[in-house]
Coordinates of C-alpha atoms in Angstrom, one line a residue:
M194 CA 81.9 174.9 10.4
A195 CA 85.9 174.9 10.8
A196 CA 86.5 172.8 7.5
F197 CA 84.4 175.7 5.8
I198 CA 85.7 178.8 7.1
A199 CA 89.2 177.4 6.7
Q200 CA 88.6 176.7 2.6
N201 CA 86.7 179.8 2.1
L202 CA 89.3 182.1 4.5
A203 CA 90.9 184.5 1.1
P204 CA 86.9 186.1 1.1
I205 CA 85.9 186.1 4.3
M206 CA 89.4 188.1 4.6
F207 CA 88.8 190.1 2.0
G208 CA 85.4 190.9 3.3
A209 CA 86.7 191.7 7.0
L210 CA 89.0 194.8 5.5
V211 CA 86.3 196.3 4.1
I212 CA 84.1 196.5 7.0
F213 CA 87.4 197.8 9.1
L214 CA 87.3 200.4 6.0
L215 CA 83.8 201.4 6.4
L216 CA 83.9 201.5 10.0
G217 CA 86.6 204.5 10.1
Y218 CA 89.7 202.7 11.3
P219 CA 92.6 203.8 9.5
V220 CA 93.7 202.2 6.2
A221 CA 97.3 201.4 7.8
F222 CA 96.8 199.8 11.0
S223 CA 93.2 197.9 9.3
L224 CA 95.9 196.3 6.9
A225 CA 98.0 195.5 9.3
A226 CA 95.7 194.3 11.7
N227 CA 93.9 192.6 9.4
G228 CA 96.4 190.7 8.0
L229 CA 97.5 190.1 11.5
L230 CA 94.3 188.8 12.9
F231 CA 93.8 186.5 10.1
F232 CA 97.4 185.1 9.6
F233 CA 96.5 183.4 13.7
I234 CA 93.2 182.6 12.3
A235 CA 94.8 180.5 9.1
V236 CA 97.5 178.8 11.0
E237 CA 95.2 177.2 13.4
L238 CA 92.9 176.3 10.5
A239 CA 95.7 175.1 8.4
P240 CA 94.7 171.2 9.2
Y241 CA 91.3 171.8 7.8
A242 CA 92.6 173.3 4.5
S243 CA 96.1 171.3 4.2
D244 CA 96.1 172.7 -0.2
N245 CA 94.5 176.2 0.6
I246 CA 96.8 177.7 3.5
N247 CA 100.8 177.9 3.4
L248 CA 101.0 179.8 6.5
S249 CA 103.2 178.8 9.6
W250 CA 104.3 180.6 12.9
P251 CA 108.2 180.4 11.0
L252 CA 106.8 182.9 8.5
L253 CA 106.3 185.5 10.6
Q254 CA 110.5 186.0 10.7
A255 CA 109.3 187.3 6.7
L256 CA 108.2 190.5 8.8
P257 CA 111.1 192.7 9.1
D258 CA 112.6 191.8 5.8
R259 CA 109.8 192.4 3.5
I260 CA 109.2 195.8 6.2
Y261 CA 112.5 196.4 5.2
G262 CA 112.7 195.7 1.4
T263 CA 109.2 198.5 1.5
M264 CA 111.8 201.5 3.3
S265 CA 114.9 200.3 1.3
N266 CA 112.5 201.0 -2.3
E267 CA 114.9 203.1 -4.4
V268 CA 111.7 203.6 -6.9
L269 CA 109.4 205.4 -3.9
L270 CA 112.3 207.4 -2.9
A271 CA 111.4 209.5 -5.8
I272 CA 107.6 210.2 -3.8
P273 CA 110.1 212.7 -1.2
F274 CA 111.5 214.3 -4.4
F275 CA 108.6 215.5 -6.2
T276 CA 106.5 216.2 -3.3
F277 CA 109.7 218.7 -1.7
M278 CA 110.4 219.9 -5.4
G279 CA 106.3 221.0 -5.8
Y280 CA 105.9 222.2 -2.4
I281 CA 108.6 224.7 -2.5
L282 CA 107.6 226.0 -5.6
E283 CA 104.1 227.1 -4.7
R284 CA 105.1 228.5 -1.3
S285 CA 108.1 230.1 -2.6
G286 CA 104.7 232.4 -4.9
M287 CA 105.0 230.3 -8.2
A288 CA 101.2 229.5 -8.3
E289 CA 100.1 233.3 -7.4
D290 CA 102.9 234.5 -10.4
L291 CA 100.8 232.0 -12.8
L292 CA 97.5 232.6 -12.0
D293 CA 98.1 236.4 -12.0
T294 CA 100.0 236.1 -15.2
I295 CA 98.1 234.2 -17.4
G296 CA 95.0 234.9 -15.9
Q297 CA 95.7 238.6 -17.3
L298 CA 96.4 236.3 -20.9
F299 CA 93.1 234.8 -21.2
G300 CA 90.8 237.2 -18.5
P301 CA 88.6 239.2 -21.5
L302 CA 87.6 235.7 -22.9
R303 CA 84.5 234.4 -21.9
G304 CA 85.6 232.1 -18.9
G305 CA 89.1 233.2 -20.0
L306 CA 89.8 233.0 -15.8
A307 CA 88.1 229.3 -15.7
Y308 CA 90.6 228.9 -18.7
A309 CA 93.4 230.0 -17.1
V310 CA 92.7 228.2 -14.2
I311 CA 92.7 225.0 -16.0
F312 CA 96.4 225.8 -17.8
V313 CA 97.8 226.4 -14.5
G314 CA 96.5 223.4 -12.7
A315 CA 98.2 221.7 -15.2
L316 CA 101.1 223.3 -14.5
L317 CA 100.8 223.2 -11.0
A318 CA 100.3 219.1 -11.8
A319 CA 103.6 219.1 -13.4
T320 CA 105.9 220.9 -9.8
T321 CA 103.8 219.8 -7.1
G322 CA 102.4 216.3 -7.8
V323 CA 100.4 216.6 -4.9
V324 CA 96.3 217.5 -5.1
A325 CA 96.1 219.6 -1.9
A326 CA 98.7 221.6 -2.6
S327 CA 97.5 222.0 -6.1
V328 CA 93.8 223.1 -5.2
I329 CA 94.0 225.0 -1.8
S330 CA 96.4 227.4 -3.3
M331 CA 94.3 227.6 -6.6
G332 CA 91.3 227.9 -4.4
L333 CA 93.5 230.7 -1.8
I334 CA 93.9 232.5 -5.2
S335 CA 91.9 232.6 -8.1
L336 CA 88.1 231.9 -5.9
P337 CA 87.6 235.1 -4.6
I338 CA 88.7 236.8 -8.0
M339 CA 86.0 234.6 -10.4
L340 CA 83.9 235.6 -7.3
R341 CA 84.6 239.8 -7.8
Y342 CA 84.1 239.2 -11.8
G343 CA 80.6 237.2 -11.7
Y344 CA 81.7 233.5 -12.0
D345 CA 78.8 231.0 -11.3
R346 CA 79.6 229.9 -8.0
R347 CA 79.7 226.0 -9.4
L348 CA 81.2 226.7 -12.6
A349 CA 84.7 227.7 -10.2
S350 CA 84.2 225.9 -7.1
G351 CA 84.0 222.8 -10.2
V352 CA 86.7 224.1 -12.1
I353 CA 89.0 224.8 -8.9
A354 CA 88.8 221.2 -7.4
A355 CA 88.9 219.6 -10.7
S356 CA 92.0 221.1 -12.2
G357 CA 94.0 220.5 -9.2
T358 CA 92.9 216.3 -9.3
L359 CA 95.3 216.9 -13.0
A360 CA 98.4 216.3 -10.7
Q361 CA 97.2 212.6 -10.6
I362 CA 97.7 212.1 -14.0
I363 CA 99.7 214.7 -15.4
P364 CA 103.5 213.4 -14.8
P365 CA 105.5 213.4 -12.0
S366 CA 102.2 211.8 -10.5
L367 CA 103.0 210.4 -7.3
V368 CA 99.9 207.9 -7.8
L369 CA 102.0 206.5 -11.5
I370 CA 105.4 206.2 -9.5
V371 CA 103.7 204.0 -6.3
M372 CA 101.1 202.7 -9.6
A373 CA 104.4 200.9 -11.4
D374 CA 105.8 199.8 -8.2
Q375 CA 103.0 198.3 -7.2
L376 CA 102.5 196.7 -10.9
G377 CA 106.1 195.7 -11.7
R378 CA 106.6 198.2 -14.7
S379 CA 108.7 201.3 -15.4
V380 CA 107.9 204.9 -13.7
G381 CA 109.5 206.0 -17.3
D382 CA 107.2 204.1 -19.2
M383 CA 104.1 204.4 -16.6
Y384 CA 105.1 208.3 -16.9
E385 CA 105.0 208.2 -20.7
G386 CA 102.0 206.9 -21.7
A387 CA 100.2 208.9 -18.7
F388 CA 101.3 212.1 -20.9
L389 CA 99.2 212.5 -23.9
P390 CA 95.9 211.6 -21.7
G391 CA 96.6 214.0 -18.6
L392 CA 97.0 216.5 -21.7
I393 CA 94.0 215.4 -23.4
L394 CA 92.2 215.4 -20.1
A395 CA 92.9 218.9 -19.3
G396 CA 91.5 220.2 -22.8
L397 CA 88.2 218.4 -22.0
Y398 CA 87.8 220.5 -18.7
A399 CA 88.4 223.3 -21.1
G400 CA 86.1 222.1 -23.1
W401 CA 83.5 222.0 -20.8
V402 CA 83.9 225.5 -19.6
L403 CA 83.3 226.6 -23.4
I404 CA 80.3 225.0 -22.9
A405 CA 79.3 226.5 -20.3
S406 CA 79.3 229.9 -21.6
L407 CA 78.0 229.2 -24.3
I408 CA 74.9 228.1 -22.6
D409 CA 74.8 230.6 -19.7
P410 CA 76.9 233.6 -21.0
K411 CA 76.8 235.2 -17.0
A412 CA 78.2 232.2 -15.5
A413 CA 81.7 232.6 -17.6
P414 CA 82.0 236.2 -18.1
G415 CA 85.2 237.6 -19.4
L416 CA 87.4 240.3 -17.3
P417 CA 86.5 244.0 -18.1
L418 CA 89.5 246.2 -19.9
E419 CA 90.0 248.0 -16.7
A420 CA 91.2 244.9 -14.6
V421 CA 93.4 243.6 -17.3
G422 CA 97.1 244.4 -17.2
F423 CA 101.1 244.7 -18.8
R424 CA 99.2 247.1 -21.6
E425 CA 101.7 248.9 -24.5
P426 CA 102.1 252.6 -24.6
N427 CA 98.8 253.0 -27.1
G428 CA 97.1 251.0 -25.0
S429 CA 96.9 247.3 -26.8
R430 CA 97.6 244.1 -25.1
G431 CA 100.0 242.7 -27.4
V432 CA 99.1 239.1 -27.1
W433 CA 100.2 238.8 -31.0
Q434 CA 103.4 239.4 -29.8
L435 CA 103.8 236.3 -27.8
G436 CA 102.3 233.9 -30.6
I437 CA 104.9 235.1 -32.8
L438 CA 107.9 234.4 -29.7
V439 CA 105.8 231.2 -29.0
V440 CA 105.4 229.9 -32.4
F441 CA 109.6 231.3 -33.3
S442 CA 110.6 229.4 -29.8
G443 CA 109.1 226.4 -31.1
L444 CA 110.3 226.0 -34.4
V445 CA 113.8 226.7 -33.5
G446 CA 113.2 223.6 -30.7
Y447 CA 111.7 221.7 -33.2
Y448 CA 114.6 221.8 -36.0
V449 CA 117.3 221.5 -32.5
L450 CA 115.9 218.7 -31.8
S451 CA 115.9 217.2 -35.6
Q452 CA 119.2 217.0 -35.9
T453 CA 119.3 214.7 -32.4
N454 CA 118.7 211.3 -32.7
T455 CA 115.9 211.8 -30.8
K456 CA 112.8 209.9 -31.5
A457 CA 109.2 211.2 -32.1
G458 CA 107.3 210.3 -29.1
A459 CA 106.9 211.7 -26.1
D460 CA 110.1 212.0 -25.5
F461 CA 110.9 213.8 -28.8
V462 CA 107.7 216.9 -27.6
I463 CA 109.0 217.3 -24.2
L464 CA 112.4 218.3 -25.2
T465 CA 110.8 220.2 -28.0
I466 CA 109.6 222.2 -25.5
C467 CA 112.2 222.5 -23.6
V468 CA 114.7 223.8 -25.8
A469 CA 111.8 226.2 -26.8
T470 CA 111.3 227.2 -23.0
V471 CA 115.4 228.4 -22.9
V472 CA 115.0 230.1 -26.2
A473 CA 112.3 232.2 -25.4
L474 CA 113.6 232.8 -22.5
I475 CA 117.1 234.0 -23.9
C476 CA 114.8 236.5 -26.5
A477 CA 113.3 237.8 -23.6
L478 CA 115.7 238.5 -22.0
M479 CA 117.9 239.8 -24.7
N480 CA 115.3 242.4 -25.7
K481 CA 115.1 243.3 -22.1
M482 CA 119.3 243.9 -21.5
L483 CA 120.4 245.1 -25.1
G484 CA 117.7 248.3 -24.3
A485 CA 118.3 250.7 -27.0
K486 CA 121.4 249.3 -28.7
R487 CA 120.0 246.0 -28.9
I488 CA 120.8 246.8 -33.3
V489 CA 124.5 247.1 -32.6
I490 CA 124.9 245.0 -29.9
S491 CA 122.6 241.6 -31.1
A492 CA 124.6 242.2 -34.8
V493 CA 127.6 242.1 -33.1
L494 CA 126.6 239.5 -30.5
T495 CA 125.5 236.9 -33.9
V496 CA 128.3 237.0 -35.6
L497 CA 130.7 236.2 -32.7
L498 CA 128.4 233.3 -32.5
V499 CA 127.7 232.0 -35.6
V500 CA 131.7 231.9 -35.6
A501 CA 132.3 230.4 -33.0
Y502 CA 129.6 227.9 -33.9
V503 CA 131.0 227.4 -36.9
V504 CA 134.7 226.6 -35.2
L505 CA 133.2 223.9 -33.0
N506 CA 131.1 221.7 -35.8
Q507 CA 134.9 221.9 -37.1
Q508 CA 136.3 220.2 -34.0
G509 CA 133.2 218.1 -33.3
H510 CA 132.1 219.1 -30.7
E511 CA 128.5 218.7 -32.0
N512 CA 126.5 219.0 -28.9
L513 CA 128.2 222.7 -27.8
A514 CA 126.8 223.5 -31.5
L515 CA 124.0 222.3 -31.1
T516 CA 123.4 224.3 -28.0
L517 CA 124.8 227.3 -29.4
E518 CA 121.9 227.4 -31.5
M519 CA 119.3 228.4 -29.1
V520 CA 121.7 231.7 -28.1
I521 CA 121.9 232.1 -32.1
A522 CA 118.7 232.3 -32.3
G523 CA 117.8 234.4 -29.3
A524 CA 120.2 237.1 -30.2
V525 CA 118.5 237.0 -34.3
Y526 CA 115.4 237.1 -32.8
A527 CA 116.6 240.5 -30.8
L528 CA 118.4 242.2 -34.0
I529 CA 114.6 241.1 -36.1
V530 CA 112.9 242.6 -32.6
G531 CA 115.3 245.9 -32.7
I532 CA 115.4 246.5 -36.7
V533 CA 111.1 246.6 -36.9
E534 CA 110.8 249.3 -34.1
R535 CA 113.6 251.1 -35.2
F536 CA 112.1 251.4 -38.9
T537 CA 108.0 251.0 -38.7
G538 CA 107.9 251.6 -34.8
L539 CA 105.8 248.2 -34.4
R540 CA 107.1 247.1 -31.3
L541 CA 107.4 243.0 -31.7
M542 CA 108.2 242.2 -28.2
S543 CA 105.7 243.5 -25.7
N544 CA 105.0 243.9 -22.2
M545 CA 102.6 240.6 -22.1
A546 CA 105.2 238.6 -24.0
Q547 CA 107.9 239.3 -21.4
Q548 CA 106.1 239.0 -18.8
T549 CA 104.4 236.1 -19.5
T550 CA 108.0 234.3 -20.8
F551 CA 110.0 235.0 -17.6
V552 CA 106.8 234.2 -15.2
M553 CA 106.3 230.6 -17.1
V554 CA 109.5 229.3 -18.5
P555 CA 111.6 229.3 -15.5
P556 CA 109.3 226.7 -14.4
L557 CA 108.6 224.9 -17.1
L558 CA 112.0 224.2 -17.8
L559 CA 112.2 222.6 -14.6
I560 CA 109.6 220.6 -15.2
F561 CA 110.7 219.5 -18.2
L562 CA 114.6 219.0 -18.0
V563 CA 113.5 216.3 -15.3
L564 CA 110.3 214.6 -17.0
G565 CA 113.2 214.9 -20.4
T566 CA 115.9 213.4 -18.8
I567 CA 113.7 210.7 -17.4
F568 CA 112.2 209.5 -20.4
I569 CA 115.1 209.6 -22.7
G570 CA 116.8 207.6 -19.7
L571 CA 119.1 210.2 -19.1
A572 CA 117.7 209.9 -15.7
T573 CA 115.9 207.4 -13.2
P574 CA 112.9 209.2 -11.8
T575 CA 114.5 209.1 -8.1
E576 CA 117.4 210.4 -9.9
G577 CA 115.3 213.3 -11.7
G578 CA 113.2 214.2 -9.2
A579 CA 116.6 214.6 -6.6
M580 CA 117.7 217.2 -9.6
G581 CA 114.3 218.5 -9.2
A582 CA 114.2 219.3 -5.2
L583 CA 117.4 221.0 -5.9
G584 CA 116.6 222.5 -8.7
S585 CA 113.2 224.1 -6.8
V586 CA 115.4 225.5 -4.3
I587 CA 117.6 227.1 -6.5
L588 CA 114.8 228.4 -9.2
A589 CA 113.0 229.8 -5.4
A590 CA 116.6 231.6 -4.6
I591 CA 117.0 233.0 -7.9
K592 CA 113.2 234.4 -7.5
R593 CA 113.8 236.2 -4.1
K594 CA 117.0 237.7 -5.4
L595 CA 115.3 238.6 -8.6
D596 CA 112.4 240.5 -7.0
N597 CA 114.2 241.1 -3.4
N598 CA 111.5 239.6 -1.5
P599 CA 112.9 237.7 1.7
N600 CA 109.4 235.9 1.5
R601 CA 110.0 234.1 -1.5
F602 CA 112.3 231.8 0.0
N603 CA 113.9 231.4 3.2
F604 CA 114.0 229.4 5.9
T605 CA 111.1 229.2 7.2
I606 CA 109.3 227.7 3.7
V607 CA 112.2 225.2 3.8
R608 CA 111.4 223.8 6.5
Q609 CA 107.7 224.1 5.9
A610 CA 107.9 221.8 2.8
T611 CA 110.4 219.3 4.8
E612 CA 108.0 218.7 7.3
A613 CA 104.9 218.4 4.4
T614 CA 106.9 216.3 2.5
A615 CA 108.1 214.2 5.7
K616 CA 104.3 213.9 6.7
L617 CA 103.2 212.4 3.3
S618 CA 106.4 210.1 3.3
A619 CA 105.4 209.2 6.1
F620 CA 101.5 208.2 5.5
V621 CA 102.6 206.6 2.2
L622 CA 105.2 204.6 3.8
F623 CA 102.6 203.2 6.6
I624 CA 100.4 202.2 3.6
L625 CA 102.5 199.8 2.0
I626 CA 103.5 198.7 5.6
G627 CA 100.2 197.6 6.6
A628 CA 99.5 196.2 2.7
R629 CA 103.1 194.2 3.1
V630 CA 101.6 192.2 6.3
F631 CA 97.7 192.2 5.0
S632 CA 99.6 190.5 1.3
L633 CA 101.7 188.1 3.5
T634 CA 98.6 186.2 4.7
F635 CA 95.9 187.0 1.9
Y636 CA 99.1 185.2 -0.6
G637 CA 99.3 182.4 2.3
V638 CA 95.6 181.9 2.0
N639 CA 95.9 181.7 -2.1
G640 CA 93.6 184.9 -2.1
H641 CA 95.8 186.3 -5.1
V642 CA 94.5 182.7 -7.2
W643 CA 91.0 183.1 -6.0
V644 CA 91.1 186.9 -7.1
E645 CA 92.9 186.5 -10.1
H646 CA 90.3 182.9 -11.2
L647 CA 87.2 185.6 -9.9
L648 CA 88.3 187.9 -12.6
T649 CA 89.3 185.5 -15.4
S650 CA 86.3 184.0 -15.7
L651 CA 84.6 186.9 -16.1
P652 CA 82.3 186.6 -19.5
G653 CA 83.5 188.7 -21.9
G654 CA 86.7 187.9 -22.1
Q655 CA 88.9 191.1 -21.6
V656 CA 86.2 193.2 -22.5
G657 CA 84.1 191.6 -19.6
F658 CA 87.0 192.5 -17.4
L659 CA 87.9 196.2 -17.8
I660 CA 84.4 197.3 -17.3
V661 CA 84.0 195.3 -14.0
V662 CA 87.1 196.6 -12.8
N663 CA 86.3 199.9 -13.6
I664 CA 83.4 199.5 -12.7
L665 CA 84.3 197.8 -9.5
V666 CA 87.5 201.1 -8.8
F667 CA 85.3 203.7 -9.3
L668 CA 82.9 202.6 -6.4
L669 CA 85.5 202.2 -4.0
A670 CA 86.9 205.4 -5.4
F671 CA 83.5 206.7 -3.1
F672 CA 85.4 205.6 0.8
L673 CA 89.6 205.2 -0.4
D674 CA 91.7 207.8 -1.6
F675 CA 94.2 206.8 -4.7
F676 CA 96.6 205.4 -2.1
E677 CA 94.5 203.2 -0.2
L678 CA 93.4 201.8 -3.8
A679 CA 96.5 201.8 -5.2
F680 CA 98.2 199.8 -2.5
I681 CA 94.6 197.6 -2.0
V682 CA 93.0 196.4 -5.2
V683 CA 95.9 197.3 -7.9
P684 CA 98.0 194.1 -6.4
L685 CA 95.1 192.2 -7.4
L686 CA 94.1 193.5 -9.8
G687 CA 97.6 193.2 -12.2
P688 CA 98.5 189.4 -12.1
A689 CA 94.9 188.4 -13.6
A690 CA 95.0 191.8 -16.6
E691 CA 98.5 190.1 -17.1
K692 CA 97.0 187.0 -17.3
L693 CA 94.4 188.1 -20.0
G694 CA 97.3 189.8 -22.3
I695 CA 96.0 193.4 -20.9
D696 CA 99.0 196.0 -20.9
L697 CA 100.1 196.6 -17.6
I698 CA 101.0 200.1 -18.6
W699 CA 98.0 200.7 -20.3
F700 CA 96.0 199.3 -17.7
G701 CA 97.7 201.4 -14.6
V702 CA 97.0 205.0 -16.7
M703 CA 93.3 203.4 -17.1
L704 CA 93.1 203.1 -13.4
G705 CA 95.0 206.3 -12.8
V706 CA 92.7 208.2 -14.7
N707 CA 89.2 206.1 -12.5
M708 CA 91.3 206.7 -9.4
Q709 CA 91.3 210.1 -10.1
T710 CA 87.6 211.0 -9.6
S711 CA 88.5 210.0 -6.1
F712 CA 89.1 213.4 -5.5
M713 CA 85.7 214.5 -6.8
H714 CA 82.9 212.5 -5.6
P715 CA 80.5 214.1 -3.6
P716 CA 80.2 213.9 -0.5
F717 CA 83.6 211.9 -0.1
G718 CA 86.2 213.8 -2.5
F719 CA 89.3 214.9 -0.8
A720 CA 89.7 217.8 -3.7
L721 CA 86.1 218.7 -2.2
F722 CA 87.4 218.7 1.0
F723 CA 90.5 221.1 0.6
L724 CA 88.5 223.5 -1.4
R725 CA 85.7 223.3 1.4
S726 CA 88.8 224.1 4.1
V727 CA 89.3 227.4 1.9
A728 CA 86.2 228.5 0.4
P729 CA 84.5 231.4 2.1
K730 CA 81.8 230.5 4.6
V731 CA 80.2 233.3 5.8
P732 CA 79.2 236.7 3.6
Y733 CA 82.4 239.2 4.0
T734 CA 83.4 242.0 1.7
D735 CA 85.3 241.9 -1.0
R736 CA 89.0 244.1 -0.7
L737 CA 88.9 245.3 -4.3
T738 CA 85.6 246.8 -4.8
G739 CA 84.0 246.6 -1.1
K740 CA 81.5 244.7 -2.5
R741 CA 79.7 242.6 -0.2
M742 CA 80.2 238.9 -1.3
E743 CA 78.1 235.5 -0.7
P744 CA 79.8 232.7 0.7
V745 CA 80.4 229.4 -1.4
T746 CA 78.0 226.8 0.3
T747 CA 78.6 223.2 0.2
G748 CA 76.1 222.0 -2.0
Q749 CA 77.4 224.6 -4.2
I750 CA 80.7 222.8 -4.7
Y751 CA 79.3 219.4 -5.0
W752 CA 76.9 220.2 -7.9
G753 CA 79.9 221.8 -9.5
A754 CA 81.8 219.0 -9.5
I755 CA 79.8 216.6 -10.7
P756 CA 79.6 217.4 -14.5
F757 CA 84.0 217.0 -14.1
V758 CA 83.5 213.3 -12.6
I759 CA 81.5 213.0 -15.6
I760 CA 84.1 214.4 -18.2
Q761 CA 86.7 212.3 -15.9
L762 CA 84.4 208.9 -16.7
I763 CA 84.4 210.0 -20.4
M764 CA 88.6 209.8 -20.3
V765 CA 88.6 206.2 -19.0
A766 CA 86.2 206.1 -22.1
I767 CA 88.9 207.4 -24.2
V768 CA 92.0 205.6 -23.3
V769 CA 89.9 201.9 -23.4
L770 CA 88.1 202.9 -26.7
F771 CA 92.0 204.6 -28.5
P772 CA 94.6 202.7 -26.7
N773 CA 97.3 204.5 -28.2
I774 CA 97.4 207.7 -26.5
V775 CA 99.0 205.1 -24.0
M776 CA 100.6 202.3 -26.2
H777 CA 103.0 205.0 -28.1
Y778 CA 105.7 204.6 -24.7
K779 CA 106.8 201.2 -26.7
A780 CA 107.6 203.6 -29.8
A781 CA 110.3 204.9 -28.1
G782 CA 112.3 201.6 -27.1
P783 CA 115.0 200.4 -28.8
A784 CA 114.5 198.8 -31.9
V785 CA 116.7 195.7 -32.4
D786 CA 118.0 194.7 -36.2
P787 CA 118.9 190.8 -36.8
A788 CA 120.9 192.0 -39.7
A789 CA 123.2 194.2 -37.6
V790 CA 123.2 192.2 -35.0
Q791 CA 124.2 188.9 -37.2
K792 CA 127.1 191.0 -38.6
K793 CA 128.5 192.3 -35.1
L794 CA 128.9 188.5 -34.4
D795 CA 130.4 187.4 -37.5
E796 CA 133.5 190.8 -36.7
L797 CA 133.3 189.1 -32.8
L798 CA 134.3 185.4 -34.8
V799 CA 137.7 184.1 -33.2
P800 CA 139.9 183.0 -36.3
G801 CA 140.1 179.6 -37.8
L802 CA 136.6 178.8 -36.0
G803 CA 135.0 179.3 -39.6
A804 CA 131.3 180.4 -39.7
P805 CA 128.4 180.1 -37.9
G806 CA 126.7 177.6 -39.2
D807 CA 130.2 175.8 -41.4
P808 CA 131.5 172.4 -40.7
G809 CA 133.8 173.1 -36.7
G810 CA 132.2 176.6 -36.6
L811 CA 129.3 178.3 -33.9
P812 CA 126.0 177.1 -34.8
G813 CA 123.8 179.0 -37.2
L814 CA 121.5 181.8 -35.8
N815 CA 118.1 182.3 -37.1
F816 CA 116.6 185.5 -35.9
D817 CA 113.2 184.1 -37.6
A818 CA 112.9 180.9 -36.4
P819 CA 112.1 180.4 -32.6
P820 CA 115.3 178.7 -31.0
K821 CA 115.4 174.6 -30.7
I822 CA 115.8 173.3 -28.1
Q823 CA 117.4 170.2 -27.4

């Protein structure tokens, strides 16, 4: 009996961990206790299976070093930085401003408020990186408005919960940082690979809202005209002016980036959007500040800027000249707006366009600056996170000054954000420490070999492996959240995937999309719990209309989540069937030209030694054939 247990200690240990978790014990302590308990058992049973058990008492001395290594991991430092950035932006009222403005923009459309929630959810995902913050803020702000105007409670609940989970897959997602660390891959590559799938998933959510509103128009009605603000003096909404500003800014951004060495890919798109947001902000600022004299001032300003641009180019300051192009574009746009309005009376910069720009550009600029510096390799994710944290504080302080509202930014907000960041960081660190203790024993009993053999021997090769892994992760997501899955399951799946020739960045993004369902599974989905905590539980009186409103039931929240769980599974299938939506990250890597390398080597040869391959020279180099080992 002892010999049988010793030979099968790895599956017994894994089964014991599952039992501990199902009994409800905290994950971090279950991992650590399970690891220590089976370490003692393995050492005692080692004589019965010396080929399977490679543990001894002195190995316990490795635990402090493993724990210290976890605490000093620089990659994981990005987690508190991005968390702090998200909490500051969310507590300073950015989410409320975004939802209000985008709600006004999309409101008259059928399902407009739902589209606004998805759009803002994607933006919050790129700032907070924390699902709880996104779901709770949108639940508090948008759910009462959607209920006020007659939205179906299931659709409204599902949209809010699902949009909040975008924080897990859209960079700078916290789970992608952990995933990259566990798989031993670059966080920047993981971000770049997940960027497009995250946007596609948001588009699929919007597609479902469109289908639901076509099937049942009463489920997602448009806002009445009297509820829509930011109107022009003639009563129009001024949406087409916003479209012109977006197109103009996008063209300028594309033109500026096309003059650089940035190659086509996610980094080119991110930096183009970054430049475009700067141009849009400059256009709106000039339009607001120049006032009635905008024609004369913008004309003089344009001439001066063009002269400065020519001088900078002649002196070889190309980077400064490129930066000046954005300001020139803003001055030219202000000039065009002034001329058109003066001679035709047509406003090219509407209140809607101006308000949307002022609300959206600051967070967008911060997001794309952080992601852009990471994608082009200018900053590591940790450095980008630190820059984002500082930028969020500066942005909140500016917002307080412009609005003259102390509630936008104060010491209480900083303290709350710091406390929330510390709690989440401690939560992640304790799970990771427990996982390190567990892995010390699990690897010592050849558990990784057992898992690898189990997975690589599945019928169907890569296809069979992917089917089984996705089903396993989907089922485990009913009981474990994404951090627990990332720390427990992913380290066991990664080696088997790599042995089967699967790209680990693509594999990590696929698992990230799959693990997103852990937030939406009825009845254990955390996003559903977060929404339940802020959704009305009893009848209440709407503060604006004075009508009596019925509460949102738990069943309605669960039923509303099911279509979005199905959409997330469809997204997993899309990632599997179309790997190029992730694998494009490889196109951004530097290409090596063998001829250029050979030419450089020829230039570096010491005179007198001869050319490569000549008698007395260096060995010949053939870049097309593998090196021969003598």
